[in-house]
Every structure is written in structure tokens, then in C-alpha cells.
Amino acid sequence: MKQLKAKIIGNKRIAPDFYKMRLASAYLAKNSKPGQFVEIECSKGGEIFLRRPLGVHRILNDGIEVLYEVVGPGTKSLSAKTAGEYIDIIGPLGNGFFVQRTAYSAQRTAALVAGGVGVAPLVALAETLVNSSKLIVHSKRRKLYVLIGACKKGHVLCVNDLKKLGAEVVVYTEDGSLGKKGLITQGLTSLLSTINYELSTIYACGPYPMLKAISHIADSSGISCQVSMEERMACGVGVCLGCPVKAKSGGYKMVCKDGPVFDSKEIAW
Amino acid sequence: MVNLGTKIGKLQLKNPVMAASGTFGPEYGELIDVNKLGAYIAKTITLNARIGNPPPRVCDTPSGMLNSIGLENGGLDDFIKNKLPPLKRLKIPLIASIAGDDAGEFKELTRGLSKSGKIEALEINLSCPNVKHGKRDFLIAQDEEATYETIEAVRRSTTLTIIAKLSPNVTDIKKVARAAERAGADALSLINTLVGMAIDIDTKRPVLGNITGGLSGPAIKPIALRMVREAYKSTRIPIVGIGGVMDYKDAVEFILCGASAIQVGTANFINPAASIEIIDGIKDYMAKNNIREIKKLTGALKT
Ligand SMILES: Cc1cc2nc3c(=O)[nH]c(=O)nc-3n(C[C@H](O)[C@H](O)[C@H](O)COP(=O)(O)OP(=O)(O)OC[C@H]3O[C@@H](n4cnc5c(N)ncnc54)[C@H](O)[C@@H]3O)c2cc1C
Ligand SMILES: Cc1cc2nc3c(=O)[nH]c(=O)nc-3n(C[C@H](O)[C@H](O)[C@H](O)COP(=O)(O)O)c2cc1C
Ligand code: FES
């Protein structure tokens, strides 16, 4: 990890309330892994006091991208920034997804499950899975599924990017305005009951109730499952003990340092 | 030549900037050169392990933050076995921070840490607002007698430098400051966090899982400055100023109010390089103003 000033290369609105920001940093490009995050200073001193954590959305040759939803003052002020400005970043932080398990396992089929803006880090993961193991999408017995759930149409993101990678994308919306109507957990259950492939790993990122339900499904199907968790953060590096998640082994684990990616079996849901 | 050296009890510090307990850890060694600090203060430990409070534990407030960590720590044995060995490699003085339910626990902690070698001073955390202490429903630092008893018990158990960390959640800081001095504290550090709350009006619930938490950051600096000045004027021992120090100007303000050293807390989260920048800033300020020693600046407030 480093604290650095990164130049904003672009900050584009990709849907109402959703922005994609491209940041120039050879260091972050070289050192970031899918599932890691950065802590961004949204305003200098005062109003928006703490840094805001955002997942690494894409790892590029000369920088990274973050994809974020405007939900409050921090993300709002980020959305007002323009190309050419510099922002203060600490990163990359956290552990990231354990991709080897999928990439080198006997059954190289994976399902990525996103809730809303939770798709952000899964794009970096999908790119890495595809690049590190060409087989994953090109063999008849191996496949990459991405299941995206959201409340409504405008909140379903990155579908085309993922399709271009060769992933099979399934969309669910709660109001039925895009894809199938329902929760993404239904999508996962029906996928599991219909596919002929053996799933090696489920990777999930989204709101807590969704992760909990997915962890349950994974458990009862005997599939290994990695979840990317969220908690309010202060330091983002493991010193303040401010971002606990209850661990099955007793006590707490810190989302920023022990996570944000956990084996779903580690969490006391 | 500017001399940034300062003395806290028997501790000779090469500069007056330390990182506050609970806001700093070895992780920051990846971002800054920790050996540039005046001293390293470890997170408060208790005799037995504590799992801490339920989430959420932190949130933003205007110019500050609330935390309700609840002194999560692995206890004395874990500290000595797992946390201390890497800290022994530090080239700067190491200060341990301890909290307990009663004088007996403080004594046991003090004895355990006094023979460990590297530790040169103990900061006695009489003031964490996020935990219940045994049967008491007040903080030790909210009561003169309890403060006296605790510091005296620690004093009898060690020759290490003792720094009593006081709470701002009191009516009269002068009384508690004097009680700690009488009981044998070598120095005082203040302030710890102020008890506060944050509310989510959509859910009509408190933001923090623990309902209340400790307020820190620039929001508390004016209160901290006033209290440091009161403690300075009512005792003769060195004062370590804490509360909302974000840059060298804040640090100089505390020193003018009577501090011999300062601690940087919440600022670490915003800018991990803050402490290092503050050291350089104080040095430049002193050079510009022709002040040779910190001692000359301590309490130099003109009123
Ligand atoms: C590891 C991690 C990765 C994340 N990645 C992304 C991402 O890629 N894209 C994205 O849009 N969002 C992401 N989030 C959530 C994002 O951090 C919050 O939406 C953002 O901090 C909100 O700040 P705000 O000031 O706009 O909103 P406010 O709600 O006003 O924020 C108030 C406080 O609560 C915290 N907070 C609010 N929502 C969350 C949340 N869901 N998780 C953690 N803290 C929160 C804020 O950091 C801030 O301290 C991530 C969170 C974590 C922990
Ligand atoms: C997340 C967090 C954890 C803290 N933990 C401790 C602790 O373990 N022991 C202690 O004495 N003070 C603790 N404090 C208080 C700080 O050391 C300091 O007294 C206080 O935050 C005020 O200074 P600041 O405004 O510079 O942060 C903690 C503060 C924060 C924000
Ligand atoms: S945010 Fe400080 S420990 Fe995780």
C-alpha cells in the first residue's frame, strides 16, 4: 500500500447516480488485485471528514478504475471532480479475491453474483479470471457466469463489458424492469438446478442480506463461496479496529485488513 | 539550531510528536518512517481479552468522527507474546497503554509490562468512554479519588514513567489533574474523546452499534486546548496535549497552552503522514521565530 496523489483521467456518468472514475497510477496498476479497495479523500479537511472506501473496478496498464454510486456527500463530491484534478488515495488495501482456486481447479467454472453496485469489483475479477485462464470461457465444460441483481433497470451495470469478456450474464430486477423479476438469489438457485457444469466457486459482492442468503445456498450445495463485505471504515488499514464483522471462530475480523473478501464459512452470519 | 527534544518524566524524546493510542499501528510502517516519531504509543490493553463493541463502530461527524471500538484487544498475555516482539525493533521509546476495572488489575498490568524490557513508560487510560468498568458507572478519570487510587497503585508497582490520560467528560479537569499529580503521575495526557452520538433519521436509530461513542478530531480541539491550559496552570508535571491535532499549527497551539509534547490521533486516518509533517512544521516554525527549545514555547501563551 501507498499514499499517493493520483491524476483523474476521466470521471464519467454511466447511469443516473453511477460514475466511473479512471485514475492514473502505475503503482496501483501494478499492485492492485481484484477485490482490493482504495481509500479516497473526497474533500480536503472538514465537511467530508473520513476517507471513503471504493473497490478496484478495473486494473489497467497505467492505472485503475473505480465505479461508484452517489449515495451521500462523499460520493457526491467525488462525482463533481473532473479530469486533470488530483486526488489523495491510500491503496491498494485488503486481501482481494482468491482467484487461484478457480483458475487452477479441476472444474474451472465460476459464478459471480452481484447486488447493485456490488458488480464493481466483480468486473476486475472477471477480467482476471478470463485472462489468467483462457479455458474458463472457451471450453465446452467451463464457463463464467455473472448474475446481476438490482432494484431496477438503471441500476444494472456493466452487462456489456461482461458479455464482451465472454461471460454468460443473467439479470434480475426487483421490479422486473430488466431481465427476470425477483431477487438475484433466486437466479443463483435456478442456475444451480439447471447447469450441467460443476461450479467451483461462487464470488459475491452486494448488500449483507444478499451475501448471507448466497452463503446459505453455497453451503447447502457444497460449493465454495467468497464474499466481499462492507463496513464503515476510518483507517482502512487495520489500525483503528473500526470495521468489525462477526467471525464464526469467535470475536471479530476486520473488513479492511482480514477482508474485504472472506470465505463465507468464516463469517458468523 | 532548533532543538525539538522534550522530556516527559524520565523519557527523553527527540521530538514532541507521538501517535495517540488506538489510532496507530505497525501497519503505518508501510507508509511512514515510524522511527521519526518522538515515541510510539500502543493501543490500550486490558488484563483479559475484550472482543469490543458491535458494529457500526465508526462514523463521520462535522470535522470529526465518533468511535465505539470498546477497547478490543487480546489481553496482557497476547500483547507480550504477539504484539510486543515486533515493537521491540523500534528505535524510539515505546509507551504501553493500559486500562483496568480496578486498582488490582492496573497493578497486574503494570507488573507484567514493567519487566518486559523495551517499554519505557505507561500511559494509564483512565478515560475510555466506550467500556463499562466493573461495577462503576463512571470513568476513573471522572472521579478524583478513583484517579488517585489508580495512579497510586500503578506508582507503587513500577519505576517506569507514568502518564495519566484524562477525560474531558468532567466538570473540573483541574481537580482530577491534581489528584493524578499527587498520586505520583510523572505526566498528564489529555484529552481522550468526548462522549457523543450520531442519529440516522431514516431508521430513527443511533448510527453506532453501541449507541454512544467518543468524539475526536478537529471538532474537539477548542475544548482540548482549554483543558490543557487549565491542567498546565494547576499542576507542575509535563502535559501531553491531545485532541484534533491535524497539522503543526494545531501542535504549536497546544504547546503554547502548556503542552510539552502532543499526540496525533484521528489525523492519522485522514493523512498517515500527518505526524511526520507536523514534526517538520514545528521545526520550521521554531526556526522562523527564533525559538531554540520546546521548553521556551511551552506555556508561552500571552494573555
Ligand atoms: C471495501 C469497500 C468497498 C466498497 N466499494 C464500493 C464501490 O466499488 N462502489 C461503490 O459505489 N461503493 C463502494 N463501497 C461503499 C462506499 O464506501 C460508500 O457508498 C461510500 O463510502 C458512501 O459515502 P457517502 O459520503 O457518499 O455516503 P454516506 O452514507 O453519507 O456516508 C457516511 C459514512 O458511512 C460510510 N458508508 C456509507 N455507506 C457505506 C457502505 N455501503 N459501506 C461502508 N461504509 C459506508 C461512509 O464511508 C461514511 O463514512 C465500498 C465499501 C467498502 C467498505
Ligand atoms: C478509533 C479510535 C480508537 C481509540 N482508542 C484509544 C485507546 O485504545 N486508548 C486511548 O487511550 N485512547 C484511544 N483513543 C483516543 C485517542 O487516543 C485520542 O485521545 C482522541 O482521539 C483525541 O485525539 P484526536 O482528536 O487527535 O483523535 C481512540 C481514538 C479513536 C478515534
Ligand atoms: S477501518 Fe480501521 S481497522 Fe478497518
XYZ file of C-alpha atoms and ligand atoms in Angstrom:
660
model
C 0.000 0.000 0.000
C 0.967 3.582 -0.615
C -0.464 7.013 -0.007
C -0.372 8.803 -3.346
C -1.864 11.610 -5.389
C -3.476 10.168 -8.490
C -4.488 12.183 -11.508
C -8.090 11.803 -12.598
C -8.103 10.777 -16.251
C -11.863 10.664 -16.519
C -14.975 10.725 -14.352
C -17.915 9.671 -16.449
C -21.562 9.309 -15.539
C -22.522 5.878 -16.829
C -26.102 5.903 -15.500
C -28.069 8.272 -13.284
C -26.207 8.274 -9.948
C -23.402 5.980 -11.161
C -19.934 7.150 -12.142
C -16.793 5.550 -13.421
C -13.560 7.281 -12.477
C -10.257 6.471 -14.141
C -7.134 7.190 -12.125
C -3.577 7.306 -13.387
C -1.122 5.424 -11.203
C 1.490 2.987 -12.382
C 1.837 1.835 -8.781
C -1.850 0.979 -8.369
C -1.925 -0.651 -11.796
C 0.964 -2.896 -10.895
C -0.032 -3.744 -7.335
C -3.827 -3.993 -7.283
C -5.688 -7.281 -7.248
C -9.383 -7.871 -7.877
C -11.346 -7.497 -4.637
C -8.964 -4.956 -3.138
C -10.061 -1.394 -2.481
C -8.708 2.122 -2.097
C -9.426 4.823 0.497
C -10.153 8.105 -1.252
C -10.019 11.592 0.211
C -13.236 13.174 -1.114
C -12.692 16.712 0.148
C -9.787 18.417 1.799
C -10.447 18.907 5.527
C -13.751 19.395 7.286
C -17.076 18.596 5.706
C -16.460 15.074 4.436
C -14.120 14.040 7.168
C -13.169 10.408 6.681
C -11.844 8.835 3.520
C -14.295 6.724 1.514
C -13.551 3.121 0.571
C -14.161 2.113 -3.072
C -13.394 -1.208 -4.702
C -10.979 -1.597 -7.590
C -13.304 -1.876 -10.587
C -10.739 -2.417 -13.326
C -6.987 -2.802 -13.357
C -5.476 -1.088 -16.386
C -1.941 -0.833 -17.721
C -1.393 2.652 -16.336
C -3.925 2.949 -13.545
C -7.206 1.717 -12.144
C -10.890 2.457 -12.431
C -13.435 2.779 -9.677
C -17.172 2.559 -10.211
C -19.351 4.204 -7.646
C -22.915 5.090 -6.788
C -23.696 8.552 -5.450
C -25.351 7.862 -2.089
C -24.217 10.731 0.143
C -21.890 13.719 0.466
C -18.630 11.805 -0.098
C -19.612 10.148 -3.342
C -21.424 13.324 -4.413
C -18.277 15.387 -4.096
C -16.332 12.705 -5.994
C -18.829 12.916 -8.825
C -18.112 16.637 -9.201
C -14.403 16.086 -9.822
C -13.063 16.458 -13.321
C -10.254 15.101 -15.439
C -6.899 16.677 -14.624
C -7.566 17.056 -10.883
C -5.535 15.025 -8.404
C -6.969 13.048 -5.532
C -5.273 11.598 -2.482
C -5.517 7.813 -2.305
C -4.318 5.097 0.043
C -4.166 1.701 -1.583
C -4.367 -0.953 -2.664
C -5.944 -2.216 0.576
C -7.354 -5.501 1.805
C -6.781 -9.050 0.666
C -8.699 -9.405 -2.608
C -10.345 -12.485 -4.097
C -8.503 -15.788 -4.004
C -8.540 -16.486 -7.708
C -6.176 -19.417 -7.863
C -8.870 -21.631 -6.532
C -10.955 -21.127 -9.634
C -8.233 -20.611 -12.152
C -6.367 -23.800 -11.428
C -9.026 -26.111 -10.081
C -10.241 -29.142 -11.960
C -13.615 -27.529 -12.566
C -12.926 -24.053 -13.757
C -16.471 -22.784 -13.798
C -17.282 -19.837 -11.573
C -20.390 -17.842 -10.787
C -20.016 -14.165 -9.920
C -23.026 -12.759 -8.109
C -23.537 -9.009 -7.800
C -26.068 -6.911 -5.960
C -26.355 -3.376 -7.349
C -23.052 -1.529 -7.414
C -21.510 -4.721 -5.957
C -20.757 -5.559 -9.583
C -17.875 -3.037 -9.434
C -15.113 -5.322 -8.078
C -16.509 -8.352 -9.910
C -15.558 -6.839 -13.273
C -11.882 -6.785 -12.278
C -12.302 -10.345 -11.057
C -13.959 -11.471 -14.292
C -11.154 -9.896 -16.332
C -8.519 -11.611 -14.242
C -10.258 -14.976 -14.381
C -10.577 -14.761 -18.139
C -7.024 -13.597 -18.686
C -5.375 -15.974 -16.265
C -7.262 -18.979 -17.517
C -8.348 -18.720 -21.104
C -10.055 -22.072 -20.696
C -12.653 -20.685 -18.420
C -14.807 -19.320 -21.203
C -13.607 -21.150 -24.251
C -14.077 -24.751 -23.279
C -17.382 -26.520 -23.526
C -17.172 -27.748 -19.998
C -16.108 -24.472 -18.468
C -17.933 -21.258 -18.171
C -18.093 -17.927 -16.419
C -21.496 -16.915 -15.151
C -22.256 -13.434 -13.891
C -25.541 -12.888 -12.098
C -26.518 -9.275 -11.553
C -29.384 -8.249 -9.328
C -30.613 -4.720 -8.738
C -33.727 -2.874 -7.657
C -34.486 -1.587 -11.142
C -33.255 -1.121 -14.703
C -30.904 1.879 -14.343
C -29.032 0.108 -11.543
C -27.934 -2.870 -13.631
C -24.388 -2.034 -14.677
C -21.543 -3.424 -16.763
C -23.634 -6.022 -18.620
C -21.998 -5.350 -21.980
C -18.459 -5.248 -20.583
C -19.022 -8.637 -19.008
C -20.605 -10.108 -22.134
C -17.618 -8.930 -24.157
C -15.407 -10.924 -21.841
C -17.378 -13.984 -22.799
C -19.367 -14.298 -19.609
C -22.918 -15.503 -19.578
C -24.833 -12.704 -17.873
C -28.113 -13.222 -16.032
C -30.049 -10.172 -14.843
C -32.725 -9.921 -12.173
C -34.516 -6.772 -11.069
C -36.840 -6.445 -8.121
C -39.461 -4.578 -10.154
C -38.967 -6.634 -13.296
C -37.939 -3.603 -15.377
C -34.954 -5.506 -16.791
C -34.249 -9.232 -17.031
C -36.212 -11.540 -14.793
C -38.300 -10.243 -11.923
C -37.077 -11.223 -8.491
C -34.027 -11.417 -6.279
C -30.654 -12.497 -7.545
C -30.624 -15.316 -5.007
C -33.490 -16.876 -6.990
C -31.291 -16.529 -10.030
C -28.493 -18.422 -8.309
C -30.811 -21.187 -7.126
C -32.232 -21.693 -10.582
C -28.782 -21.618 -12.158
C -27.585 -24.300 -9.783
C -30.555 -26.506 -10.581
C -30.159 -26.245 -14.344
C -26.480 -26.166 -15.266
C -24.512 -29.220 -16.251
C -21.221 -27.671 -15.196
C -19.741 -28.232 -11.844
C -19.353 -24.868 -10.187
C -16.037 -24.487 -8.433
C -16.578 -21.161 -6.726
C -19.212 -18.532 -6.132
C -17.863 -14.982 -5.756
C -20.340 -12.460 -4.385
C -20.446 -8.754 -3.631
C -23.506 -6.855 -2.523
C -25.597 -5.947 0.499
C -25.319 -8.042 3.648
C -28.696 -9.844 3.381
C -27.847 -10.933 -0.154
C -24.423 -12.226 0.887
C -25.977 -14.075 3.772
C -28.545 -15.765 1.519
C -25.881 -16.681 -1.041
C -23.611 -18.088 1.597
C -26.511 -20.283 2.695
C -27.168 -21.505 -0.838
C -23.460 -22.203 -1.368
C -23.285 -24.109 1.889
C -26.220 -26.341 1.131
C -24.871 -27.040 -2.351
C -21.352 -27.726 -1.103
C -19.810 -25.026 -3.310
C -17.029 -22.834 -2.007
C -18.056 -19.215 -1.721
C -16.147 -15.951 -1.357
C -17.974 -12.827 -0.246
C -16.759 -9.236 -0.380
C -18.106 -7.450 2.713
C -18.681 -3.806 3.588
C -18.451 -1.999 6.908
C -17.992 1.625 7.871
C -14.296 2.413 7.982
C -11.992 5.004 9.489
C -8.378 3.994 8.756
C -8.872 1.295 6.118
C -5.572 -0.360 7.039
C -6.309 -2.299 10.247
C -5.177 0.047 12.999
C -8.421 1.542 14.345
C -10.431 -1.693 14.715
C -13.415 0.232 13.388
C -14.761 -2.199 10.765
C -15.608 -5.483 12.509
C -17.541 -8.412 11.132
C -18.503 -11.292 13.435
C -16.353 -14.332 12.812
C -17.500 -17.923 13.241
C -14.328 -18.624 15.199
C -15.468 -16.107 17.838
C -14.755 -12.403 18.135
C -14.444 -10.102 15.165
C -12.435 -9.862 11.978
C -11.647 -6.510 10.385
C -13.183 -5.989 6.955
C -10.360 -3.684 5.836
C -7.452 -5.922 6.796
C -8.698 -9.503 7.144
C -11.087 -8.884 4.216
C -12.915 -7.372 2.475
C -13.080 -10.827 0.862
C -13.897 -13.696 3.209
C -14.614 -17.346 2.698
C -18.322 -17.354 3.524
C -17.642 -20.088 6.087
C -15.563 -17.662 8.165
C -18.484 -15.345 8.881
C -20.997 -15.767 11.728
C -23.975 -14.690 9.589
C 19.900 25.253 15.595
C 16.486 24.205 16.782
C 16.259 21.514 19.441
C 12.975 19.597 19.255
C 13.846 17.433 22.265
C 11.430 17.280 25.167
C 11.183 15.445 28.458
C 8.163 13.561 29.808
C 9.042 12.141 33.222
C 12.202 10.118 32.702
C 11.523 9.864 28.985
C 13.761 11.899 26.750
C 12.026 12.347 23.391
C 13.848 13.569 20.293
C 10.737 15.486 19.272
C 7.362 16.224 20.864
C 5.160 14.289 18.414
C 3.679 10.909 19.279
C 0.855 8.912 17.734
C -2.165 8.592 20.045
C -3.196 5.243 21.475
C -5.689 3.337 19.354
C -5.073 5.399 16.253
C -1.768 3.997 15.130
C -0.267 0.613 14.439
C 2.568 -1.232 12.744
C 0.537 -1.121 9.501
C 1.518 2.533 9.107
C 5.137 1.421 8.938
C 4.431 0.755 5.249
C 3.546 4.423 4.717
C 5.845 6.383 7.013
C 9.118 6.004 8.871
C 7.788 5.287 12.366
C 11.246 5.839 13.857
C 10.914 9.544 13.124
C 8.226 9.895 15.804
C 9.031 11.112 19.306
C 7.585 7.913 20.748
C 5.263 5.053 19.863
C 2.157 4.529 21.987
C 0.491 1.150 21.652
C -3.274 0.561 21.648
C -4.718 0.275 25.161
C -4.646 -3.246 26.554
C -6.612 -4.769 29.410
C -5.691 -7.718 31.622
C -8.083 -10.080 29.890
C -9.066 -10.079 26.229
C -12.062 -7.952 25.218
C -13.985 -8.536 21.995
C -15.129 -4.932 21.723
C -18.447 -3.407 20.693
C -20.814 -4.453 17.897
C -20.696 -2.575 14.560
C -21.030 0.065 13.311
C -18.086 1.301 15.357
C -17.131 4.467 13.497
C -18.866 7.322 11.718
C -18.207 10.755 10.302
C -19.318 13.905 12.063
C -18.709 17.522 11.041
C -14.944 17.990 11.385
C -14.524 14.814 13.329
C -15.623 11.277 13.954
C -17.239 9.076 16.552
C -15.817 5.710 17.557
C -17.080 2.987 19.829
C -14.366 0.376 19.473
C -14.772 -0.741 23.082
C -11.086 -1.460 23.736
C -10.989 -4.583 21.604
C -7.689 -6.260 22.492
C -6.201 -9.658 23.155
C -5.244 -9.023 26.789
C -1.880 -8.797 28.548
C -0.530 -12.232 27.619
C -1.366 -11.776 23.942
C 0.312 -8.361 23.987
C 3.527 -9.699 25.464
C 3.595 -12.783 23.275
C 2.390 -11.407 19.938
C 2.271 -7.603 19.783
C 5.381 -6.662 21.730
C 8.135 -8.633 19.914
C 7.880 -6.682 16.629
C 7.613 -3.389 18.575
C 10.921 -4.206 20.274
C 12.650 -3.433 16.990
C 11.568 0.228 17.190
C 14.401 2.694 17.660
C 12.172 5.155 19.546
C 10.730 4.910 23.063
C 7.757 2.574 23.395
C 4.855 3.548 25.623
C 2.244 0.950 26.565
C -1.312 1.999 27.357
C -3.341 0.147 29.986
C -6.894 0.128 31.316
C -8.480 -1.919 34.072
C -11.606 -2.330 36.155
C -9.907 -1.763 39.497
C -6.559 -0.955 41.105
C -5.720 -4.668 41.278
C -5.949 -5.067 37.510
C -3.874 -1.945 36.918
C -1.200 -3.329 39.262
C -1.103 -6.659 37.496
C -0.822 -4.977 34.097
C 1.895 -2.664 35.377
C 3.963 -5.511 36.793
C 3.532 -7.574 33.657
C 4.714 -4.755 31.411
C 7.443 -3.320 33.655
C 9.652 -6.364 33.285
C 9.199 -6.731 29.544
C 12.253 -4.683 28.595
C 11.514 -2.287 25.753
C 8.608 -0.405 27.350
C 9.787 2.886 28.877
C 6.541 4.444 30.020
C 2.946 3.565 30.750
C 0.019 5.674 29.702
C -2.764 4.981 32.152
C -6.038 5.132 30.247
C -8.438 6.326 32.934
C -10.775 7.668 30.349
C -12.036 5.331 27.632
C -15.705 6.246 27.299
C -16.684 3.105 25.428
C -16.466 0.485 28.140
C -18.159 -0.271 31.416
C -15.672 -0.652 34.262
C -16.782 -3.407 36.603
C -19.487 -2.155 38.934
C -18.659 1.517 38.433
C -20.925 3.543 36.183
C -18.389 6.359 35.778
C -14.928 6.636 34.263
C -11.987 6.582 36.657
C -10.942 9.985 35.329
C -14.358 11.366 36.273
C -13.598 10.865 39.941
C -10.706 12.391 41.877
C -10.499 9.594 44.424
C -10.638 6.784 41.878
C -7.983 8.607 39.850
C -5.777 8.962 42.917
C -6.167 5.308 43.940
C -5.445 4.010 40.456
C -2.366 6.118 39.835
C -1.053 5.407 43.312
C -1.445 1.658 42.767
C 0.463 1.908 39.493
C 3.124 4.154 41.064
C 3.794 1.586 43.789
C 4.258 -1.130 41.176
C 6.706 0.481 38.774
C 9.614 2.829 38.275
C 8.638 3.440 34.648
C 7.379 6.864 33.665
C 3.646 7.128 34.306
C 1.418 9.278 32.118
C -2.176 9.639 33.361
C -4.594 10.015 30.436
C -7.514 12.194 31.452
C -11.068 12.526 30.216
C -12.734 15.720 29.038
C -16.071 14.366 30.276
C -15.697 16.099 33.661
C -16.897 19.258 35.355
C -13.474 20.337 36.582
C -10.345 18.979 34.909
C -8.102 20.782 37.421
C -9.221 18.587 40.330
C -8.544 15.331 38.502
C -5.254 16.642 37.160
C -4.096 17.495 40.688
C -5.265 14.118 42.034
C -3.163 12.328 39.416
C -0.156 14.512 40.222
C -0.493 13.920 43.977
C -0.701 10.165 43.396
C 2.656 10.205 41.632
C 1.965 10.562 37.922
C 5.029 11.845 36.046
C 2.919 13.493 33.376
C -0.656 14.011 32.206
C -2.042 13.416 28.748
C -5.327 14.941 27.665
C -7.839 14.786 26.206
C -9.419 11.453 25.451
C -12.642 11.531 23.401
C -15.876 13.307 24.360
C -18.959 11.124 24.655
C -21.303 11.790 21.754
C -23.970 10.371 19.470
C -24.997 10.316 15.815
C -28.560 9.615 14.654
C -29.922 8.206 11.397
C -33.306 9.885 10.922
C -34.417 7.392 8.259
C -34.120 4.405 10.555
C -34.644 6.523 13.705
C -31.693 4.632 15.191
C -28.303 5.661 16.534
C -25.610 5.201 13.875
C -23.248 3.398 16.265
C -23.998 -0.119 17.453
C -23.025 0.956 20.952
C -25.434 3.956 20.759
C -22.797 6.378 22.076
C -19.181 6.823 21.069
C -16.150 9.024 21.567
C -15.863 12.203 19.522
C -12.412 13.065 18.189
C -10.787 15.201 15.521
C -10.698 18.958 14.872
C -14.204 19.342 16.362
C -12.796 18.790 19.864
C -9.639 20.886 19.593
C -11.009 24.074 21.229
C -12.106 22.075 24.275
C -8.795 20.230 24.421
C -6.802 23.481 24.263
C -8.800 24.976 27.116
C -8.344 21.839 29.232
C -4.612 21.577 28.538
C -4.217 25.163 29.671
C -6.202 24.501 32.865
C -4.183 21.380 33.643
C -0.936 23.242 32.936
C -1.848 26.045 35.277
C -2.937 23.781 38.122
C -0.069 21.231 38.153
C 3.718 21.155 37.843
C 4.142 17.988 35.788
C 4.536 17.891 31.973
C 1.371 17.860 29.892
C 0.881 15.921 26.676
C -1.736 17.690 24.549
C -4.200 15.608 22.510
C -7.341 16.411 20.552
C -7.787 17.325 16.923
C -4.156 17.917 16.051
C -4.140 17.841 12.238
C -1.094 19.999 11.422
C 1.863 21.765 13.004
C -0.204 24.864 13.803
C -2.537 22.831 15.990
C 0.506 21.311 17.680
C 2.034 24.729 18.370
C -1.308 25.905 19.827
C -1.212 23.036 22.332
C 2.406 23.764 23.220
C 1.577 27.438 23.773
C -1.235 26.357 26.106
C 1.250 24.389 28.196
C 1.936 21.092 26.455
C 5.480 19.659 26.476
C 4.504 17.172 23.775
C 1.472 16.349 21.656
C -0.243 13.285 20.260
C -1.729 12.857 16.817
C -4.831 10.652 16.752
C -7.622 10.819 14.219
C -5.416 12.757 11.787
C -3.551 9.500 11.089
C -6.662 8.109 9.383
C -7.025 11.152 7.161
C -3.333 11.584 6.407
C -0.994 8.875 7.690
C 1.931 11.229 7.055
C 0.441 13.876 9.399
C 2.812 13.205 12.327
C 5.906 13.457 10.166
C 4.658 16.665 8.528
C 3.915 18.075 11.995
C 7.462 17.383 13.204
C 8.880 19.255 10.207
C 6.326 22.046 10.620
C 7.157 22.636 14.285
C 10.840 22.729 13.416
C 10.308 25.369 10.720
C 8.059 27.407 12.990
C 10.661 27.424 15.736
C 13.448 28.316 13.337
C 11.422 31.172 11.863
C 10.519 32.511 15.279
C 13.945 32.032 16.722
C 12.826 29.590 19.388
C 15.647 27.212 20.281
C 13.847 24.773 22.571
C 10.345 23.372 23.019
C 10.646 24.357 26.672
C 10.686 28.013 25.630
C 7.385 27.555 23.804
C 5.589 25.507 26.443
C 3.008 27.699 28.167
C 4.260 30.804 26.348
C 0.701 31.885 25.643
C 0.320 35.621 26.132
C -2.847 36.565 27.980
C -14.334 -2.340 0.980
C -15.427 -1.490 0.415
C -15.527 -1.326 -0.957
C -16.526 -0.522 -1.497
N -16.586 -0.400 -2.842
C -17.533 0.369 -3.402
C -17.583 0.532 -4.816
O -16.781 -0.021 -5.561
N -18.557 1.324 -5.333
C -19.473 1.964 -4.518
O -20.337 2.681 -5.056
N -19.436 1.825 -3.181
C -18.491 1.050 -2.600
N -18.441 0.919 -1.230
C -19.400 1.669 -0.426
C -18.919 3.114 -0.318
O -17.762 3.145 0.501
C -19.979 4.024 0.296
O -21.099 4.051 -0.527
C -19.459 5.435 0.487
O -18.462 5.451 1.475
C -20.572 6.378 0.865
O -20.062 7.649 1.242
P -21.016 8.923 1.173
O -20.397 10.016 1.900
O -21.359 9.181 -0.251
O -22.357 8.410 1.864
P -22.821 8.460 3.390
O -23.860 7.406 3.519
O -23.205 9.817 3.795
O -21.547 8.037 4.214
C -21.473 8.235 5.614
C -20.412 7.322 6.202
O -20.826 5.964 6.106
C -19.912 5.207 5.348
N -20.669 4.319 4.458
C -21.841 4.607 3.838
N -22.253 3.545 3.094
C -21.316 2.577 3.271
C -21.166 1.255 2.781
N -22.048 0.684 1.971
N -20.069 0.541 3.186
C -19.156 1.088 4.000
N -19.249 2.334 4.500
C -20.315 3.075 4.133
C -19.111 6.213 4.562
O -17.826 5.749 4.206
C -19.059 7.373 5.508
O -18.045 7.199 6.463
C -17.462 0.128 -0.663
C -17.355 -0.036 0.723
C -16.363 -0.824 1.265
C -16.262 -0.988 2.737
C -10.621 4.817 16.688
C -10.049 5.361 17.960
C -9.557 4.475 18.916
C -9.032 4.944 20.115
N -8.538 4.061 21.023
C -7.956 4.521 22.162
C -7.362 3.639 23.090
O -7.319 2.425 22.901
N -6.801 4.174 24.205
C -6.788 5.508 24.459
O -6.245 5.928 25.466
N -7.328 6.375 23.591
C -7.923 5.917 22.450
N -8.464 6.808 21.570
C -8.429 8.247 21.875
C -7.237 8.917 21.210
O -6.019 8.378 21.669
C -7.257 10.435 21.456
O -7.168 10.684 22.837
C -8.520 11.088 20.939
O -8.917 10.508 19.725
C -8.370 12.597 20.733
O -7.337 12.922 19.827
P -7.564 13.164 18.244
O -8.630 14.204 18.115
O -6.230 13.586 17.730
O -8.002 11.858 17.688
C -9.005 6.340 20.364
C -9.490 7.225 19.402
C -10.004 6.761 18.207
C -10.511 7.740 17.199
S -11.125 0.702 9.148
Fe -9.668 0.838 10.724
S -9.419 -1.256 11.216
Fe -10.674 -1.365 9.466
